[in-house]
Coordinates of C-alpha atoms and ligand atoms in Angstrom, one line a residue:
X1 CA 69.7 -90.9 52.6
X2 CA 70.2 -93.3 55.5
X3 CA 72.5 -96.0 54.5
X4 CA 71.1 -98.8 56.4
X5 CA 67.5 -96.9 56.4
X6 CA 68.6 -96.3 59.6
X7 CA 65.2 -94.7 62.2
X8 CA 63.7 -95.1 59.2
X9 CA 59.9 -96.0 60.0
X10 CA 58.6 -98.3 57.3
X11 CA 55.6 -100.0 59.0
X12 CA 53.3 -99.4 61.8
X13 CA 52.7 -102.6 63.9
X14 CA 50.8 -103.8 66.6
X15 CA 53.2 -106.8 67.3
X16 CA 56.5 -105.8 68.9
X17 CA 58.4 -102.4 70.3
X18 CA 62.0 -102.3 70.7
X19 CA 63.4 -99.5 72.6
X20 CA 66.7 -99.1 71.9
X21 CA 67.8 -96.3 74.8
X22 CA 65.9 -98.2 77.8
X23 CA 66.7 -101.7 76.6
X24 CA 63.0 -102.7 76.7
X25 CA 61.4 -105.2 74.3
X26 CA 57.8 -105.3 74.6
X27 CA 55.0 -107.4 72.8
X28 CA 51.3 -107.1 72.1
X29 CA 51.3 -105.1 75.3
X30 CA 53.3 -107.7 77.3
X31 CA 57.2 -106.6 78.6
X32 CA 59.7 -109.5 77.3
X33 CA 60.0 -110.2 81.4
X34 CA 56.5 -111.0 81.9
X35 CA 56.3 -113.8 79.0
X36 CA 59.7 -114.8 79.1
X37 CA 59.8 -118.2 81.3
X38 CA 55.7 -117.9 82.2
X39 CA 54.5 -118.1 78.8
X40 CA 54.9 -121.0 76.4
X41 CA 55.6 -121.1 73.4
X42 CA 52.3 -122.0 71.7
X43 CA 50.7 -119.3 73.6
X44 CA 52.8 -116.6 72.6
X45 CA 51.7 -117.7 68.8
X46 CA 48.1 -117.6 69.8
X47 CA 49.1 -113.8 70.5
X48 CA 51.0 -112.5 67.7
X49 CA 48.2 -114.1 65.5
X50 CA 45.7 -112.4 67.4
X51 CA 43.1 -111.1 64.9
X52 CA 45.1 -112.1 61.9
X53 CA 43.1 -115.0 61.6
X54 CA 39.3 -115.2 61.9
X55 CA 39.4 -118.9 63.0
X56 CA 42.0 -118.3 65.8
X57 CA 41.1 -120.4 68.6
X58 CA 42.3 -120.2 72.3
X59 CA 45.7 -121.0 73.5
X60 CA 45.2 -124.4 74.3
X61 CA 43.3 -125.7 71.3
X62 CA 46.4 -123.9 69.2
X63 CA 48.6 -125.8 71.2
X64 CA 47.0 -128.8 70.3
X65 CA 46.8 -127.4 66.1
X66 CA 50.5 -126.7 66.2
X67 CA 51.2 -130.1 67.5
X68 CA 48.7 -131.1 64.5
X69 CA 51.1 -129.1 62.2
X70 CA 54.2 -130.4 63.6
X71 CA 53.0 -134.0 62.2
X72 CA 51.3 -132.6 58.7
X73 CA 55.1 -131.1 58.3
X74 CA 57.0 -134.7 59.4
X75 CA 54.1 -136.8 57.0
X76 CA 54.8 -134.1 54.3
X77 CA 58.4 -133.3 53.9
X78 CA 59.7 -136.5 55.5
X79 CA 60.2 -138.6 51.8
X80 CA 62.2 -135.6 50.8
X81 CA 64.8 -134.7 53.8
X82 CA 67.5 -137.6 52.5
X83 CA 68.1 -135.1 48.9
X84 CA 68.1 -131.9 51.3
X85 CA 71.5 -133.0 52.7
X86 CA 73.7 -132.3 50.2
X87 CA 73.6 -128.2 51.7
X88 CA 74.3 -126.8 54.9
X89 CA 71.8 -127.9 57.5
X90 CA 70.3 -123.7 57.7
X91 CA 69.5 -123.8 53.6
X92 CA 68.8 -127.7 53.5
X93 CA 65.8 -126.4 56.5
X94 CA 65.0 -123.5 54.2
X95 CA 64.4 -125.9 50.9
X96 CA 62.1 -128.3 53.0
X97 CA 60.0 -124.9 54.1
X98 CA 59.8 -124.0 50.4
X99 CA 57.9 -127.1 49.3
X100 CA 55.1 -126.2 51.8
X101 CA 52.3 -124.6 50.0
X102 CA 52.0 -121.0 49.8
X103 CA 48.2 -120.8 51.5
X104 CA 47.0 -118.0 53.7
X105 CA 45.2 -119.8 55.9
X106 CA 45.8 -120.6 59.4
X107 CA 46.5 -124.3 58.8
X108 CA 49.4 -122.5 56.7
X109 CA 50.6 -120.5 59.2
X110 CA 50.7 -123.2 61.6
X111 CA 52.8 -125.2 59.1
X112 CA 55.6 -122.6 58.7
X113 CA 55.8 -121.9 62.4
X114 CA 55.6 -125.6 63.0
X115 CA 58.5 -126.5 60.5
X116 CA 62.2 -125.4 61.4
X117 CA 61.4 -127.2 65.1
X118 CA 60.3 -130.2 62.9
X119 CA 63.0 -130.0 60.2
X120 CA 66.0 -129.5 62.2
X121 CA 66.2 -132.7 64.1
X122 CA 64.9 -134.8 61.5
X123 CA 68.0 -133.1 59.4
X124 CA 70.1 -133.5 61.9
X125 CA 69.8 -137.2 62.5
X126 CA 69.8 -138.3 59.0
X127 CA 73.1 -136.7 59.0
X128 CA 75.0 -138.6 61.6
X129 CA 73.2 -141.6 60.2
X130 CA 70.0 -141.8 62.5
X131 CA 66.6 -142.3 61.0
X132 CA 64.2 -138.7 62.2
X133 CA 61.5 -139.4 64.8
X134 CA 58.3 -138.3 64.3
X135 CA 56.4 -135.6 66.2
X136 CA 54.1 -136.6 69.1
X137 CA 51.3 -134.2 68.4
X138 CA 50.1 -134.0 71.6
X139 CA 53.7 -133.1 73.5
X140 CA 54.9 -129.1 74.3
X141 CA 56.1 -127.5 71.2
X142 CA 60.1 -127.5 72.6
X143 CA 59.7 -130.8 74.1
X144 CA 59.1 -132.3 71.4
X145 CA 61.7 -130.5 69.4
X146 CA 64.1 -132.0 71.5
X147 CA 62.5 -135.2 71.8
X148 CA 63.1 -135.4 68.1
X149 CA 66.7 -134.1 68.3
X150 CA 67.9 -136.2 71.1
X151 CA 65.4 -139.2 71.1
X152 CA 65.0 -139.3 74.8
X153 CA 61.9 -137.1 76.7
X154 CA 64.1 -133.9 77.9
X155 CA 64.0 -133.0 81.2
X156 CA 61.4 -130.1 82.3
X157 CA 64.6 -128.0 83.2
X158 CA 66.2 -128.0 79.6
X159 CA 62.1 -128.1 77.7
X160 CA 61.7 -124.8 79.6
X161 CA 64.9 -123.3 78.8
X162 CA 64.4 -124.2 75.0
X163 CA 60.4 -123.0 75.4
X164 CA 62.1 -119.8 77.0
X165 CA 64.3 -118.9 73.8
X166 CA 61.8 -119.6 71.6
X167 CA 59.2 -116.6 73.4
X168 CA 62.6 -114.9 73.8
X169 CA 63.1 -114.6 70.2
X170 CA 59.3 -114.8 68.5
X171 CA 59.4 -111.1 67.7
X172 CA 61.9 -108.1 67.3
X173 CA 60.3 -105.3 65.5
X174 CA 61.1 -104.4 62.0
X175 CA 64.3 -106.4 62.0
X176 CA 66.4 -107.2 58.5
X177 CA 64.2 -110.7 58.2
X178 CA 60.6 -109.2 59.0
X179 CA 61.3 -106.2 56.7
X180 CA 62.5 -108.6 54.2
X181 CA 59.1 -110.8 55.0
X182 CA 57.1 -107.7 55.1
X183 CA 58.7 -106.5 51.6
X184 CA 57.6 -110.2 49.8
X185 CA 53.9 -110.4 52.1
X186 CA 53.3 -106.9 50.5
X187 CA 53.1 -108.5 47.1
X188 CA 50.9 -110.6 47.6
X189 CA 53.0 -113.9 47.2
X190 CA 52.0 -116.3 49.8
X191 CA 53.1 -116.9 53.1
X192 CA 55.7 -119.8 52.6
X193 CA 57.5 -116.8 50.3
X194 CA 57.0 -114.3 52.7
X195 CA 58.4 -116.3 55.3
X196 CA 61.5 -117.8 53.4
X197 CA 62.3 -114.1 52.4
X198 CA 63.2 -114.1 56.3
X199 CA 65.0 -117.4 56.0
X200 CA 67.3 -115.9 53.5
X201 CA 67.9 -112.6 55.7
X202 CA 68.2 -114.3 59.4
X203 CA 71.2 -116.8 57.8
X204 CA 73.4 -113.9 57.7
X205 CA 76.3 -113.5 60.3
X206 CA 75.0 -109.7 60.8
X207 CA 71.6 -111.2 61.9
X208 CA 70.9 -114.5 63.1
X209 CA 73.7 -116.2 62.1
X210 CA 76.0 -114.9 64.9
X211 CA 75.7 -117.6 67.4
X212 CA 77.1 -120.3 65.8
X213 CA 80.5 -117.5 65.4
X214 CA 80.0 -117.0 69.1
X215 CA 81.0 -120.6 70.1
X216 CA 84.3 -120.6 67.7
X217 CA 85.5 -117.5 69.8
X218 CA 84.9 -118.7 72.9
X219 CA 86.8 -122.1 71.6
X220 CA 89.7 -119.7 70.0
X221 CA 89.9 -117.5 73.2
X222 CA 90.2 -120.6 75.6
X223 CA 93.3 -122.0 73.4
X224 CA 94.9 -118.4 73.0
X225 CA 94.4 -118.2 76.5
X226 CA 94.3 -114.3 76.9
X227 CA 91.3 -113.1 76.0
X228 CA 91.5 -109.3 75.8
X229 CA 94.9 -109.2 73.6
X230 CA 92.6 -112.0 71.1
X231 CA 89.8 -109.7 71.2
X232 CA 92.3 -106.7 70.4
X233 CA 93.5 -108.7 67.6
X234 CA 90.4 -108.9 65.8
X235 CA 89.5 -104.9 66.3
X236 CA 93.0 -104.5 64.9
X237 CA 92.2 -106.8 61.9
X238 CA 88.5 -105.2 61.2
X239 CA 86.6 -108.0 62.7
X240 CA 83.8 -107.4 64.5
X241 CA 82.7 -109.2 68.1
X242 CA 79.9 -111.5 67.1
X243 CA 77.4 -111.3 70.2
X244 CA 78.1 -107.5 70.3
X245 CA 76.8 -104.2 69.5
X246 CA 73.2 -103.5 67.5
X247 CA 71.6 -101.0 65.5
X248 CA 69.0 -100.3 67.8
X249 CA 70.2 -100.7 71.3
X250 CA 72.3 -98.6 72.9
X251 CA 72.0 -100.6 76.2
X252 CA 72.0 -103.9 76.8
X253 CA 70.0 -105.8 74.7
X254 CA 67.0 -107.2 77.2
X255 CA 67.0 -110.7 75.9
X256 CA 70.9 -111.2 76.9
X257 CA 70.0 -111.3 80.1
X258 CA 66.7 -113.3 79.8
X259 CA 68.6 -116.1 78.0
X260 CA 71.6 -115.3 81.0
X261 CA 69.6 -116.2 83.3
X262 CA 68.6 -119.4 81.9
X263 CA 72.3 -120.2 81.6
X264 CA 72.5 -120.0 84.6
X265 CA 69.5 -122.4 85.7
X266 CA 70.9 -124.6 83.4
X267 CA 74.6 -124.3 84.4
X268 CA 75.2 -125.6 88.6
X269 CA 78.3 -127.3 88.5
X270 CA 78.8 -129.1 85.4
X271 CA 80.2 -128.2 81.6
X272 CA 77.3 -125.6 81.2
X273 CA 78.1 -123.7 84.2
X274 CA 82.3 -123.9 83.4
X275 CA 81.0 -122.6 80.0
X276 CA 79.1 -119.6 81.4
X277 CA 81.7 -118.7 83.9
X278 CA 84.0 -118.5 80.8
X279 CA 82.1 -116.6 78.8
X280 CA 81.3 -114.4 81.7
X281 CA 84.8 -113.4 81.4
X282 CA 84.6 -112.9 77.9
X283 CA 82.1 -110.9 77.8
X284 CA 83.5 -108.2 80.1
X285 CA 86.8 -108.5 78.5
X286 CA 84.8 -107.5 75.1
X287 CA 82.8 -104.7 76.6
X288 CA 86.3 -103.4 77.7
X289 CA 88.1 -103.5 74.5
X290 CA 85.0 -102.3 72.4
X291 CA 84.6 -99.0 74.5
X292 CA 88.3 -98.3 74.2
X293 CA 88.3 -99.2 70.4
X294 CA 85.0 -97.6 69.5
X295 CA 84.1 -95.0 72.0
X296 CA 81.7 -93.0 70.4
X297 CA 79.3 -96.2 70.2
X298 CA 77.8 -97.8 72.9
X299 CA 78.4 -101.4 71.8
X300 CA 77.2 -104.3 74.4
X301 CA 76.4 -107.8 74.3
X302 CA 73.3 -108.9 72.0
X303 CA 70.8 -111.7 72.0
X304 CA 73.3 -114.2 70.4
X305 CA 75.9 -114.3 72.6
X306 CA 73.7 -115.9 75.4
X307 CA 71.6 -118.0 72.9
X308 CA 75.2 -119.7 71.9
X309 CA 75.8 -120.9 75.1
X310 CA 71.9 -122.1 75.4
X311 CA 71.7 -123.6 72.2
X312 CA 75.4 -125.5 72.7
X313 CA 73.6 -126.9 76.2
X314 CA 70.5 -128.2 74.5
X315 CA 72.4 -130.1 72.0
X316 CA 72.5 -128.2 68.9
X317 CA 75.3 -128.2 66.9
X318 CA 77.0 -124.8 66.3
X319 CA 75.6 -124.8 62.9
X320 CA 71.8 -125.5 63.5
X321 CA 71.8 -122.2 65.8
X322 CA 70.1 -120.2 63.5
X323 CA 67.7 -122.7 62.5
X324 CA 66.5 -122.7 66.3
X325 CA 66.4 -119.2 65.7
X326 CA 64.1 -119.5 62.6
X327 CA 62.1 -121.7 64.8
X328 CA 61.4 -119.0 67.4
X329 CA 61.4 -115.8 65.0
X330 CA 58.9 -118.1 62.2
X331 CA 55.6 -116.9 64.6
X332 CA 56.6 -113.1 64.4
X333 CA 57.3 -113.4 60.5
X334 CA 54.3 -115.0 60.0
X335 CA 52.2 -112.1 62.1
X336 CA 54.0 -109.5 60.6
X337 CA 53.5 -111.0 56.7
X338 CA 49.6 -110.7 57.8
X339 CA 49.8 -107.6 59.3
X340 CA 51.1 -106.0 56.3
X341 CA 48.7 -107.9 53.9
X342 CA 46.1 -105.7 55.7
X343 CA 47.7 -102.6 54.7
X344 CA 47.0 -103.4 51.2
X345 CA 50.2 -101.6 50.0
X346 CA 53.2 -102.7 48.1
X347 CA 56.4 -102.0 49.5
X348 CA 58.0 -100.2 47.1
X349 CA 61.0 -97.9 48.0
X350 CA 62.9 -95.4 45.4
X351 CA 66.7 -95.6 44.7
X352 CA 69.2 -92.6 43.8
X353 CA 70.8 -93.3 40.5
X354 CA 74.2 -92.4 40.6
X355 CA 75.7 -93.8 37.7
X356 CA 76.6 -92.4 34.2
X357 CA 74.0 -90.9 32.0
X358 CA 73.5 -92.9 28.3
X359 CA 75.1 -89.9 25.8
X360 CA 71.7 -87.6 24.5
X361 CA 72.0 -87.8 20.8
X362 CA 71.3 -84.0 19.3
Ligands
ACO1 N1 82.5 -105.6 66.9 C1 83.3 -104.6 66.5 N2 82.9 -103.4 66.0 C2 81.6 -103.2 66.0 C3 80.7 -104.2 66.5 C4 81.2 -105.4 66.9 N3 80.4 -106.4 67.3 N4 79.4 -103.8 66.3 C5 79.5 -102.5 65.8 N5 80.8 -102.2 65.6 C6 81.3 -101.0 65.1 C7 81.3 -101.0 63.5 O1 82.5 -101.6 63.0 C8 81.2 -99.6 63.2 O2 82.4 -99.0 63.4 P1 82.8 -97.7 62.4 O3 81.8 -96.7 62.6 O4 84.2 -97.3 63.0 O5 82.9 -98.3 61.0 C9 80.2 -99.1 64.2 O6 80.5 -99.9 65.4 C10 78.8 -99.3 63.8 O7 78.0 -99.2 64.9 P2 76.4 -99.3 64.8 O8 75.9 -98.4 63.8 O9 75.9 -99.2 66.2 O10 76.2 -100.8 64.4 P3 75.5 -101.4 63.1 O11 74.1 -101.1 63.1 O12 76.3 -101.0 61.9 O13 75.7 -102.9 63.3 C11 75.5 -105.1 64.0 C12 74.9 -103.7 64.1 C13 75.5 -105.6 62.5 C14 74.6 -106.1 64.8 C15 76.9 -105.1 64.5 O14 76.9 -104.7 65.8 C16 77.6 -106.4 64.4 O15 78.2 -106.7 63.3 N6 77.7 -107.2 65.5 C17 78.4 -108.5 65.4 C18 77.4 -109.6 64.8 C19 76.3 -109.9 65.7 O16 76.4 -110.1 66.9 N7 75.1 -110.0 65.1 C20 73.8 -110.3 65.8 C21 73.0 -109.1 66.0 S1 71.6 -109.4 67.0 C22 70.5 -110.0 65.9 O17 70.4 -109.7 64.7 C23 69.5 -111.0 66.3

């Protein structure tokens, strides 16, 4: 029995392929290259749903109907965001999603993708004391998240990075969140379940919730001021290097260097680019240290360990990186909880018992 179900095939999908030896992601046919920084975001929804949906129109009318969801979310959930606070700003994200209804139709699906890039900066500002703007429907889908965030337009260089992440991260095979989304869409419960299954799996430091980490090491490393013997430290202490290592790649996770790359767009002179020249160091200090420590893995850098220094350049706080990560990963969650639903099959795994027996009475 594989511990972790480890190349353990549990679904057959059309949606996403992650190979793990050549360090290829592709989707729906397309390599992450060729839709990473070409396609936006709304059109990469328009092809996960693909023929999950018989009223699916064209990319640029879905454009326009997430924009439509964005403010259906805002005019929804709005009254409610003030009593959310009182949690972290992931799980108060995550209670707003659950009051959505749990429909099947596309104006559902919409909803749920639409939300966490709705929620977040609405969140956000009522917690440092600033009242959430609402949604311009008609604006790109990242735009307009950070429109909302920051209440000034972005400029096209930091809406294109953010659009960028969010293809980046819409799909990733049969990952801990879409097998947990896959598990509850097999029962038949609704998409809003389905998809806060995910929400509960993504939060997770082993998952989606490494970024945030990310950022405190770079922060710790840059005040111990010797990054390899900190790094040591935390191998000695049974730590593990958040941004690092994953159970399917054995190379280089492909979407580090997308995200790189728009580091280093980003980056020129200022605090971005200081940032990724430090963490440049970092990461090769890491590599160094995990191959002594560990090897007989091949442990390299991840997804998160870019998307920290991204997400800290758009603005996010540390702690509202994994809702931007829910806000990528919602489309794929939603595609795979549909794709499932057509199989018709509960998920429905066995378990070895390996405890005690009750005493058989003669
Ligand atoms: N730092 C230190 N050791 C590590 C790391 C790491 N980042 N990653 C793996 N290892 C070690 C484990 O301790 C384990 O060692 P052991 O066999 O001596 O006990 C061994 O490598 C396990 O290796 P794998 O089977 O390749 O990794 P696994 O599938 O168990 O873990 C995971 C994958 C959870 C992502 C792990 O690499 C990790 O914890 N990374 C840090 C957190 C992180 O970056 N998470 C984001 C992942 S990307 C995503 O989900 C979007």
């Amino acid at each position: 029995m594989a511990n972790g179900l480890d190349d353990v095939v549990a679904a057959e999908t059309v949606l996403s392929d992650v190979d793990g030896l050549g360090g290829r992601l592709t989707i729906r046919g397309h390599s992450l290259p060729e839709l990473a920084g070409r396609w936006s975001y709304a059109q990469v929804v328009q092809l996960l749903l693909d023929g999950f949906f018989d009223d699916l129109p064209g990319d640029v009318e879905l454009a326009a109907r997430l924009g439509q969801a964005r403010s259906e979310v805002f005019e929804r959930l709005r009254p409610m965001l003030p009593s959310l606070l009182s949690v972290d700003i992931y799980s108060a994200m995550r209670a707003g999603m659950a009051l959505l209804p749990d429909g099947e139709t596309l104006a559902d699906a919409l909803r749920l993708i639409a939300a966490p890039a709705v929620l977040t900066p609405a969140l956000l500002r009522l917690r440092r004391g600033e009242q959430p703007l609402a949604p311009d429907a008609r604006a790109d889908h990242a735009g307009d998240m950070l429109r909302m965030l920051n209440g000034t337009v972005a400029s096209p260089a930091l809406t294109k990075a953010l659009d960028t992440y969010l293809v980046t991260v819409c799909d990733h095979g049969l990952n801990a969140s879409t097998f947990a989304t896959r598990v509850v869409a097999s029962t038949q419960a609704g998409l809003t379940s389905a998809v806060l299954a995910g929400l509960g799996a993504l939060k997770g430091p082993l998952h989606g919730g490494a970024p945030g980490p990310v950022i405190e090491m770079l922060d710790a490393i840059a005040a111990h001021g010797d990054a390899a013997s900190w790094l040591r430290d935390e191998i000695v202490h049974g730590e593990r290097i958040m941004g690092f290592g994953h159970r399917i790649y054995r190379v280089r996770d492909p979407r580090a260097d997308v995200l790189k790359a728009v580091v280093r767009q980003l980056g020129g002179e200022g605090d971005t680019g200081n940032r990724l020249a430090f963490a440049e160091k970092v990461e090769q200090a890491a590599l160094d240290v995990l191959r002594a420590a560990k090897p007989e893995r091949s442990i390299q850098t991840n997804v998160e360990f870019y998307t920290a220094l991204l997400l800290e350049a758009a603005g996010f706080p540390t702690d509202a990186f994994s809702n931007v990560f829910a806000a990528g990963r919602a489309a794929g969650w939603v595609a795979h909880a549909r794709e499932q639903q057509t199989t018709g099959r509960l998920i429905r795994p066995q378990s070895r018992y390996v405890g005690p027996m009750p005493d058989l009475v003669a």
